[in-house]
PDB file of C-alpha atoms in Angstrom:
ATOM      1  CA  UNK A  57      -0.065   0.042   0.051  1.00 76.00           C
ATOM      2  CA  UNK A  58       1.261   3.444  -0.971  1.00 84.00           C
ATOM      3  CA  UNK A  59       0.840   5.794   1.998  1.00 92.00           C
ATOM      4  CA  UNK A  60       0.570   9.441   0.770  1.00 94.00           C
ATOM      5  CA  UNK A  61      -0.756  10.919   4.041  1.00 94.00           C
ATOM      6  CA  UNK A  62       2.701  12.415   5.126  1.00 90.00           C
ATOM      7  CA  UNK A  63       2.649  14.428   1.962  1.00 91.00           C
ATOM      8  CA  UNK A  64      -0.570  16.399   2.220  1.00 92.00           C
ATOM      9  CA  UNK A  65      -2.894  13.734   0.931  1.00 95.00           C
ATOM     10  CA  UNK A  66      -5.990  12.676   2.926  1.00 95.00           C
ATOM     11  CA  UNK A  67      -6.293   8.953   4.004  1.00 95.00           C
ATOM     12  CA  UNK A  68      -9.093   8.476   1.415  1.00 96.00           C
ATOM     13  CA  UNK A  69      -7.025  10.016  -1.332  1.00 96.00           C
ATOM     14  CA  UNK A  70      -4.188   7.784  -0.394  1.00 95.00           C
ATOM     15  CA  UNK A  71      -6.477   4.625  -0.441  1.00 96.00           C
ATOM     16  CA  UNK A  72      -8.113   5.691  -3.729  1.00 96.00           C
ATOM     17  CA  UNK A  73      -4.719   6.181  -5.395  1.00 96.00           C
ATOM     18  CA  UNK A  74      -3.555   2.716  -4.381  1.00 95.00           C
ATOM     19  CA  UNK A  75      -6.824   1.229  -5.755  1.00 95.00           C
ATOM     20  CA  UNK A  76      -6.427   3.207  -8.973  1.00 95.00           C
ATOM     21  CA  UNK A  77      -3.005   1.878  -9.431  1.00 94.00           C
ATOM     22  CA  UNK A  78      -4.258  -1.724  -8.927  1.00 94.00           C
ATOM     23  CA  UNK A  79      -7.339  -1.409 -11.052  1.00 94.00           C
ATOM     24  CA  UNK A  80      -6.220   0.776 -13.841  1.00 94.00           C
ATOM     25  CA  UNK A  81      -8.413   3.459 -15.470  1.00 94.00           C
ATOM     26  CA  UNK A  82     -11.627   3.428 -13.371  1.00 95.00           C
ATOM     27  CA  UNK A  83     -14.744   5.274 -12.452  1.00 94.00           C
ATOM     28  CA  UNK A  84     -15.516   6.437  -8.983  1.00 94.00           C
ATOM     29  CA  UNK A  85     -18.394   4.001  -8.940  1.00 94.00           C
ATOM     30  CA  UNK A  86     -16.175   0.960  -9.561  1.00 95.00           C
ATOM     31  CA  UNK A  87     -13.551   2.184  -7.102  1.00 96.00           C
ATOM     32  CA  UNK A  88     -16.250   2.700  -4.391  1.00 96.00           C
ATOM     33  CA  UNK A  89     -17.305  -0.946  -4.834  1.00 95.00           C
ATOM     34  CA  UNK A  90     -13.646  -2.169  -4.556  1.00 95.00           C
ATOM     35  CA  UNK A  91     -12.929  -0.033  -1.449  1.00 95.00           C
ATOM     36  CA  UNK A  92     -16.402  -0.340   0.168  1.00 95.00           C
ATOM     37  CA  UNK A  93     -16.649   3.460   0.339  1.00 95.00           C
ATOM     38  CA  UNK A  94     -19.360   5.948  -0.426  1.00 96.00           C
ATOM     39  CA  UNK A  95     -19.243   7.135  -4.061  1.00 94.00           C
ATOM     40  CA  UNK A  96     -19.330  10.694  -2.969  1.00 96.00           C
ATOM     41  CA  UNK A  97     -16.237  10.211  -0.826  1.00 96.00           C
ATOM     42  CA  UNK A  98     -14.374   8.436  -3.593  1.00 96.00           C
ATOM     43  CA  UNK A  99     -15.202  11.089  -6.220  1.00 95.00           C
ATOM     44  CA  UNK A 100     -14.093  13.783  -3.769  1.00 96.00           C
ATOM     45  CA  UNK A 101     -10.857  11.840  -3.306  1.00 96.00           C
ATOM     46  CA  UNK A 102     -10.385  11.480  -7.054  1.00 96.00           C
ATOM     47  CA  UNK A 103     -10.910  15.247  -7.635  1.00 95.00           C
ATOM     48  CA  UNK A 104      -8.322  15.894  -4.856  1.00 96.00           C
ATOM     49  CA  UNK A 105      -5.834  13.541  -6.499  1.00 95.00           C
ATOM     50  CA  UNK A 106      -6.264  15.273  -9.863  1.00 95.00           C
ATOM     51  CA  UNK A 107      -5.788  18.716  -8.239  1.00 95.00           C
ATOM     52  CA  UNK A 108      -2.618  17.533  -6.535  1.00 94.00           C
ATOM     53  CA  UNK A 109      -1.291  15.908  -9.705  1.00 94.00           C
ATOM     54  CA  UNK A 110      -1.540  12.230  -8.556  1.00 95.00           C
ATOM     55  CA  UNK A 111      -4.296  11.275 -11.024  1.00 95.00           C
ATOM     56  CA  UNK A 112      -5.528  12.419 -14.394  1.00 95.00           C
ATOM     57  CA  UNK A 113      -9.150  12.578 -15.749  1.00 93.00           C
ATOM     58  CA  UNK A 114      -9.139  10.221 -18.777  1.00 89.00           C
ATOM     59  CA  UNK A 115     -12.708  10.555 -19.805  1.00 79.00           C
ATOM     60  CA  UNK A 116     -15.062  13.507 -18.866  1.00 79.00           C
ATOM     61  CA  UNK A 117     -18.196  11.591 -19.989  1.00 80.00           C
ATOM     62  CA  UNK A 118     -20.530  10.087 -17.436  1.00 81.00           C
ATOM     63  CA  UNK A 119     -19.306   8.211 -15.554  1.00 86.00           C
ATOM     64  CA  UNK A 120     -15.976  10.039 -15.343  1.00 91.00           C
ATOM     65  CA  UNK A 121     -12.963   7.760 -15.545  1.00 94.00           C
ATOM     66  CA  UNK A 122      -9.592   8.448 -13.889  1.00 95.00           C
ATOM     67  CA  UNK A 123      -6.058   7.076 -14.110  1.00 95.00           C
ATOM     68  CA  UNK A 124      -3.374   7.151 -11.560  1.00 95.00           C
ATOM     69  CA  UNK A 125      -0.077   8.979 -12.229  1.00 95.00           C
ATOM     70  CA  UNK A 126       2.860   6.572 -12.469  1.00 94.00           C
ATOM     71  CA  UNK A 127       4.524   6.070  -8.985  1.00 93.00           C
ATOM     72  CA  UNK A 128       7.915   7.369 -10.195  1.00 92.00           C
ATOM     73  CA  UNK A 129       6.263  10.477 -11.579  1.00 93.00           C
ATOM     74  CA  UNK A 130       4.367  10.993  -8.327  1.00 93.00           C
ATOM     75  CA  UNK A 131       7.594  10.522  -6.408  1.00 90.00           C
ATOM     76  CA  UNK A 132       9.230  13.260  -8.491  1.00 89.00           C
ATOM     77  CA  UNK A 133       6.215  15.487  -8.046  1.00 91.00           C
ATOM     78  CA  UNK A 134       6.311  15.141  -4.272  1.00 90.00           C
ATOM     79  CA  UNK A 135      10.076  15.590  -4.130  1.00 86.00           C
ATOM     80  CA  UNK A 136       9.843  18.794  -6.073  1.00 87.00           C
ATOM     81  CA  UNK A 137       7.091  20.111  -3.777  1.00 89.00           C
ATOM     82  CA  UNK A 138       8.868  19.188  -0.669  1.00 86.00           C
ATOM     83  CA  UNK A 139      12.180  20.844  -1.923  1.00 82.00           C
ATOM     84  CA  UNK A 140      10.165  24.013  -2.651  1.00 85.00           C
ATOM     85  CA  UNK A 141       8.759  23.897   0.877  1.00 83.00           C
ATOM     86  CA  UNK A 142      12.249  23.501   2.378  1.00 80.00           C
ATOM     87  CA  UNK A 143      13.598  26.296   0.299  1.00 80.00           C
ATOM     88  CA  UNK A 144      10.893  28.624   1.578  1.00 84.00           C
ATOM     89  CA  UNK A 145      11.335  27.564   5.195  1.00 79.00           C
ATOM     90  CA  UNK A 146      15.088  28.065   4.807  1.00 73.00           C
ATOM     91  CA  UNK A 147      14.561  31.548   3.574  1.00 77.00           C
ATOM     92  CA  UNK A 148      12.140  32.334   6.506  1.00 77.00           C
ATOM     93  CA  UNK A 149      14.430  30.683   9.084  1.00 70.00           C
ATOM     94  CA  UNK A 150      17.557  32.729   8.049  1.00 66.00           C
ATOM     95  CA  UNK A 151      15.444  35.951   7.713  1.00 70.00           C
ATOM     96  CA  UNK A 152      14.230  35.485  11.336  1.00 66.00           C
ATOM     97  CA  UNK A 153      17.701  35.914  12.822  1.00 65.00           C
ATOM     98  CA  UNK A 154      16.579  34.658  16.117  1.00 66.00           C
ATOM     99  CA  UNK A 155      18.734  32.841  18.702  1.00 72.00           C
ATOM    100  CA  UNK A 156      17.707  29.449  20.080  1.00 74.00           C
ATOM    101  CA  UNK A 157      18.977  26.155  21.353  1.00 77.00           C
ATOM    102  CA  UNK A 158      21.465  24.113  19.387  1.00 74.00           C
ATOM    103  CA  UNK A 159      20.348  20.517  19.632  1.00 85.00           C
ATOM    104  CA  UNK A 160      22.112  17.505  18.156  1.00 89.00           C
ATOM    105  CA  UNK A 161      19.943  16.183  15.355  1.00 92.00           C
ATOM    106  CA  UNK A 162      20.087  12.426  14.424  1.00 93.00           C
ATOM    107  CA  UNK A 163      20.552  11.544  10.784  1.00 93.00           C
ATOM    108  CA  UNK A 164      19.447   8.151   9.418  1.00 92.00           C
ATOM    109  CA  UNK A 165      20.184   6.826   5.965  1.00 91.00           C
ATOM    110  CA  UNK A 166      21.653   8.140   2.604  1.00 90.00           C
ATOM    111  CA  UNK A 167      18.694  10.343   1.587  1.00 89.00           C
ATOM    112  CA  UNK A 168      18.615  12.171   4.941  1.00 90.00           C
ATOM    113  CA  UNK A 169      22.436  12.591   4.857  1.00 93.00           C
ATOM    114  CA  UNK A 170      22.492  13.940   1.341  1.00 91.00           C
ATOM    115  CA  UNK A 171      19.587  16.360   2.052  1.00 90.00           C
ATOM    116  CA  UNK A 172      21.175  17.718   5.253  1.00 91.00           C
ATOM    117  CA  UNK A 173      24.556  18.175   3.516  1.00 92.00           C
ATOM    118  CA  UNK A 174      22.776  19.998   0.717  1.00 90.00           C
ATOM    119  CA  UNK A 175      21.075  22.366   3.063  1.00 88.00           C
ATOM    120  CA  UNK A 176      24.160  22.861   5.235  1.00 89.00           C
ATOM    121  CA  UNK A 177      27.071  23.026   2.712  1.00 90.00           C
ATOM    122  CA  UNK A 178      25.723  24.170  -0.641  1.00 87.00           C
ATOM    123  CA  UNK A 179      25.398  27.888   0.361  1.00 78.00           C
ATOM    124  CA  UNK A 180      28.519  30.047  -0.133  1.00 64.00           C
ATOM    125  CA  UNK A 181      28.771  31.048   3.605  1.00 72.00           C
ATOM    126  CA  UNK A 182      32.413  30.702   4.466  1.00 88.00           C
ATOM    127  CA  UNK A 183      34.818  27.776   4.099  1.00 94.00           C
ATOM    128  CA  UNK A 184      33.538  24.157   4.096  1.00 95.00           C
ATOM    129  CA  UNK A 185      35.951  21.364   4.936  1.00 95.00           C
ATOM    130  CA  UNK A 186      34.899  17.721   4.291  1.00 95.00           C
ATOM    131  CA  UNK A 187      36.438  14.350   4.713  1.00 94.00           C
ATOM    132  CA  UNK A 188      34.454  11.348   3.298  1.00 94.00           C
ATOM    133  CA  UNK A 189      34.856   8.053   1.552  1.00 93.00           C
ATOM    134  CA  UNK A 190      35.413   8.273  -2.229  1.00 92.00           C
ATOM    135  CA  UNK A 191      31.903   7.149  -3.097  1.00 91.00           C
ATOM    136  CA  UNK A 192      30.297   9.710  -0.717  1.00 93.00           C
ATOM    137  CA  UNK A 193      32.370  12.531  -2.087  1.00 93.00           C
ATOM    138  CA  UNK A 194      31.139  11.491  -5.484  1.00 92.00           C
ATOM    139  CA  UNK A 195      27.512  11.367  -4.422  1.00 91.00           C
ATOM    140  CA  UNK A 196      27.834  14.932  -3.124  1.00 93.00           C
ATOM    141  CA  UNK A 197      29.135  16.230  -6.536  1.00 93.00           C
ATOM    142  CA  UNK A 198      26.238  18.650  -7.094  1.00 92.00           C
ATOM    143  CA  UNK A 199      27.286  20.440  -3.931  1.00 94.00           C
ATOM    144  CA  UNK A 200      30.960  20.565  -4.833  1.00 94.00           C
ATOM    145  CA  UNK A 201      30.037  21.759  -8.237  1.00 93.00           C
ATOM    146  CA  UNK A 202      27.971  24.600  -6.856  1.00 92.00           C
ATOM    147  CA  UNK A 203      30.688  25.650  -4.524  1.00 93.00           C
ATOM    148  CA  UNK A 204      33.171  25.585  -7.288  1.00 92.00           C
ATOM    149  CA  UNK A 205      30.892  27.708  -9.556  1.00 91.00           C
ATOM    150  CA  UNK A 206      30.459  30.155  -6.658  1.00 91.00           C
ATOM    151  CA  UNK A 207      34.192  30.326  -5.886  1.00 91.00           C
ATOM    152  CA  UNK A 208      33.405  29.206  -2.357  1.00 93.00           C
ATOM    153  CA  UNK A 209      36.416  28.021  -0.289  1.00 94.00           C
ATOM    154  CA  UNK A 210      36.238  24.268   0.059  1.00 95.00           C
ATOM    155  CA  UNK A 211      38.604  21.772   1.251  1.00 94.00           C
ATOM    156  CA  UNK A 212      38.052  17.993   0.443  1.00 94.00           C
ATOM    157  CA  UNK A 213      39.888  15.116   1.868  1.00 93.00           C
ATOM    158  CA  UNK A 214      39.038  11.410   0.984  1.00 93.00           C
ATOM    159  CA  UNK A 215      38.891   8.327   3.132  1.00 93.00           C
ATOM    160  CA  UNK A 216      40.409   5.599   1.071  1.00 91.00           C
ATOM    161  CA  UNK A 217      40.737   5.960  -2.770  1.00 87.00           C
ATOM    162  CA  UNK A 218      39.238   9.161  -4.206  1.00 80.00           C
ATOM    163  CA  UNK A 219      36.801   9.136  -7.079  1.00 74.00           C
ATOM    164  CA  UNK A 220      37.936  10.695 -10.352  1.00 74.00           C
ATOM    165  CA  UNK A 221      36.560  13.871 -11.992  1.00 82.00           C
ATOM    166  CA  UNK A 222      35.315  15.766  -8.960  1.00 89.00           C
ATOM    167  CA  UNK A 223      34.720  19.461  -9.634  1.00 91.00           C
ATOM    168  CA  UNK A 224      37.088  20.392  -6.717  1.00 92.00           C
ATOM    169  CA  UNK A 225      40.614  19.078  -5.952  1.00 91.00           C
ATOM    170  CA  UNK A 226      41.138  16.567  -3.128  1.00 91.00           C
ATOM    171  CA  UNK A 227      44.141  17.491  -0.899  1.00 89.00           C
ATOM    172  CA  UNK A 228      44.882  13.862   0.062  1.00 89.00           C
ATOM    173  CA  UNK A 229      43.554  10.582   1.311  1.00 90.00           C
ATOM    174  CA  UNK A 230      43.363   8.936   4.692  1.00 90.00           C
ATOM    175  CA  UNK A 231      43.505   5.261   5.253  1.00 90.00           C
ATOM    176  CA  UNK A 232      40.189   3.748   6.375  1.00 88.00           C
ATOM    177  CA  UNK A 233      42.176   2.199   9.222  1.00 87.00           C
ATOM    178  CA  UNK A 234      42.965   5.697  10.553  1.00 84.00           C
ATOM    179  CA  UNK A 235      39.466   7.273  10.192  1.00 87.00           C
ATOM    180  CA  UNK A 236      37.990   6.360  13.508  1.00 86.00           C
ATOM    181  CA  UNK A 237      35.117   4.632  11.760  1.00 89.00           C
ATOM    182  CA  UNK A 238      34.035   7.946  10.331  1.00 92.00           C
ATOM    183  CA  UNK A 239      32.511   7.760   6.765  1.00 94.00           C
ATOM    184  CA  UNK A 240      31.851  11.495   6.346  1.00 95.00           C
ATOM    185  CA  UNK A 241      32.706  14.517   8.494  1.00 96.00           C
ATOM    186  CA  UNK A 242      31.637  17.953   7.143  1.00 96.00           C
ATOM    187  CA  UNK A 243      32.501  21.225   8.895  1.00 96.00           C
ATOM    188  CA  UNK A 244      30.941  24.629   7.980  1.00 94.00           C
ATOM    189  CA  UNK A 245      31.226  27.927  10.063  1.00 91.00           C
ATOM    190  CA  UNK A 246      27.764  27.241  11.410  1.00 88.00           C
ATOM    191  CA  UNK A 247      27.310  23.391  11.777  1.00 92.00           C
ATOM    192  CA  UNK A 248      28.970  20.090  11.660  1.00 94.00           C
ATOM    193  CA  UNK A 249      27.911  16.813  10.243  1.00 95.00           C
ATOM    194  CA  UNK A 250      29.306  13.384  11.182  1.00 95.00           C
ATOM    195  CA  UNK A 251      28.207   9.937   9.941  1.00 95.00           C
ATOM    196  CA  UNK A 252      29.579   6.441  10.056  1.00 91.00           C
ATOM    197  CA  UNK A 253      29.208   3.293   7.918  1.00 85.00           C
ATOM    198  CA  UNK A 254      25.394   2.960   7.639  1.00 85.00           C
ATOM    199  CA  UNK A 255      25.171   6.739   7.110  1.00 88.00           C
ATOM    200  CA  UNK A 256      23.681   7.355  10.493  1.00 92.00           C
ATOM    201  CA  UNK A 257      25.039  10.026  12.613  1.00 94.00           C
ATOM    202  CA  UNK A 258      24.467  13.624  13.671  1.00 94.00           C
ATOM    203  CA  UNK A 259      24.135  17.271  12.663  1.00 94.00           C
ATOM    204  CA  UNK A 260      24.442  20.227  15.086  1.00 94.00           C
ATOM    205  CA  UNK A 261      25.224  23.834  15.140  1.00 90.00           C
ATOM    206  CA  UNK A 262      26.311  23.574  18.826  1.00 92.00           C
ATOM    207  CA  UNK A 263      29.771  25.274  19.006  1.00 91.00           C
ATOM    208  CA  UNK A 264      31.076  22.327  21.104  1.00 93.00           C
ATOM    209  CA  UNK A 265      29.959  19.828  18.474  1.00 93.00           C
ATOM    210  CA  UNK A 266      31.544  21.917  15.779  1.00 93.00           C
ATOM    211  CA  UNK A 267      34.826  22.195  17.705  1.00 94.00           C
ATOM    212  CA  UNK A 268      34.920  18.533  18.252  1.00 93.00           C
ATOM    213  CA  UNK A 269      34.306  17.901  14.556  1.00 93.00           C
ATOM    214  CA  UNK A 270      36.899  20.421  13.621  1.00 94.00           C
ATOM    215  CA  UNK A 271      39.595  18.810  15.901  1.00 94.00           C
ATOM    216  CA  UNK A 272      38.742  15.330  14.449  1.00 92.00           C
ATOM    217  CA  UNK A 273      39.034  16.728  10.896  1.00 92.00           C
ATOM    218  CA  UNK A 274      42.342  18.357  11.581  1.00 91.00           C
ATOM    219  CA  UNK A 275      43.704  15.144  13.102  1.00 90.00           C
ATOM    220  CA  UNK A 276      42.531  13.188   9.997  1.00 89.00           C
ATOM    221  CA  UNK A 277      44.210  15.829   7.760  1.00 88.00           C
ATOM    222  CA  UNK A 278      47.494  15.271   9.631  1.00 87.00           C
ATOM    223  CA  UNK A 279      47.216  11.613   8.774  1.00 82.00           C
ATOM    224  CA  UNK A 280      46.661  12.123   5.026  1.00 82.00           C
ATOM    225  CA  UNK A 281      48.747  10.894   2.217  1.00 74.00           C
ATOM    226  CA  UNK A 282      49.147  13.461  -0.521  1.00 61.00           C
TER     227      UNK A 282
END
């Protein structure tokens, strides 16, 4: 079952989308029978899905017939909307200029890691220093490309062999045996990110966390092979 409710879809819209995927092009009447729901509720959900881009109206005759948008297309649509919402929130947060607590935020998984790094390191706000495994440095290429284009100061150090054709030079490599189990450590003037093998770890703007991360990165830099 596809659960769309975390992305501003109602529970009924989520159920109807799943049924529409399974049944193919359908009317609200046929979907109501499949789902054992009132036709009025199903048609309302179908209209909501069309309005949100998750379904299309295939036939405007009576009964109207609908078709689900392909799951990959829906994923791209939701990702675009979520990115736009995050961009707007980011602008509002930075415009607020308010002081607050600096908690340590847990990161779980590649997608979360890449999104957090994007929001933390892509902006040209002072020097960014990063040490990471070759594949992770490669995965973050869009960030390094943007920083290179902006002329933003960036220092990259690899853990193990470095990937070729990165948009920024790598100053050296650290043996994985000397990396303290770290798979990525990224330091900016405002925050630090540290993750290990399964890409779980932490982000924080706490000055103590940044200082600890900076000290660890400097120690790794001392162990590098140029």
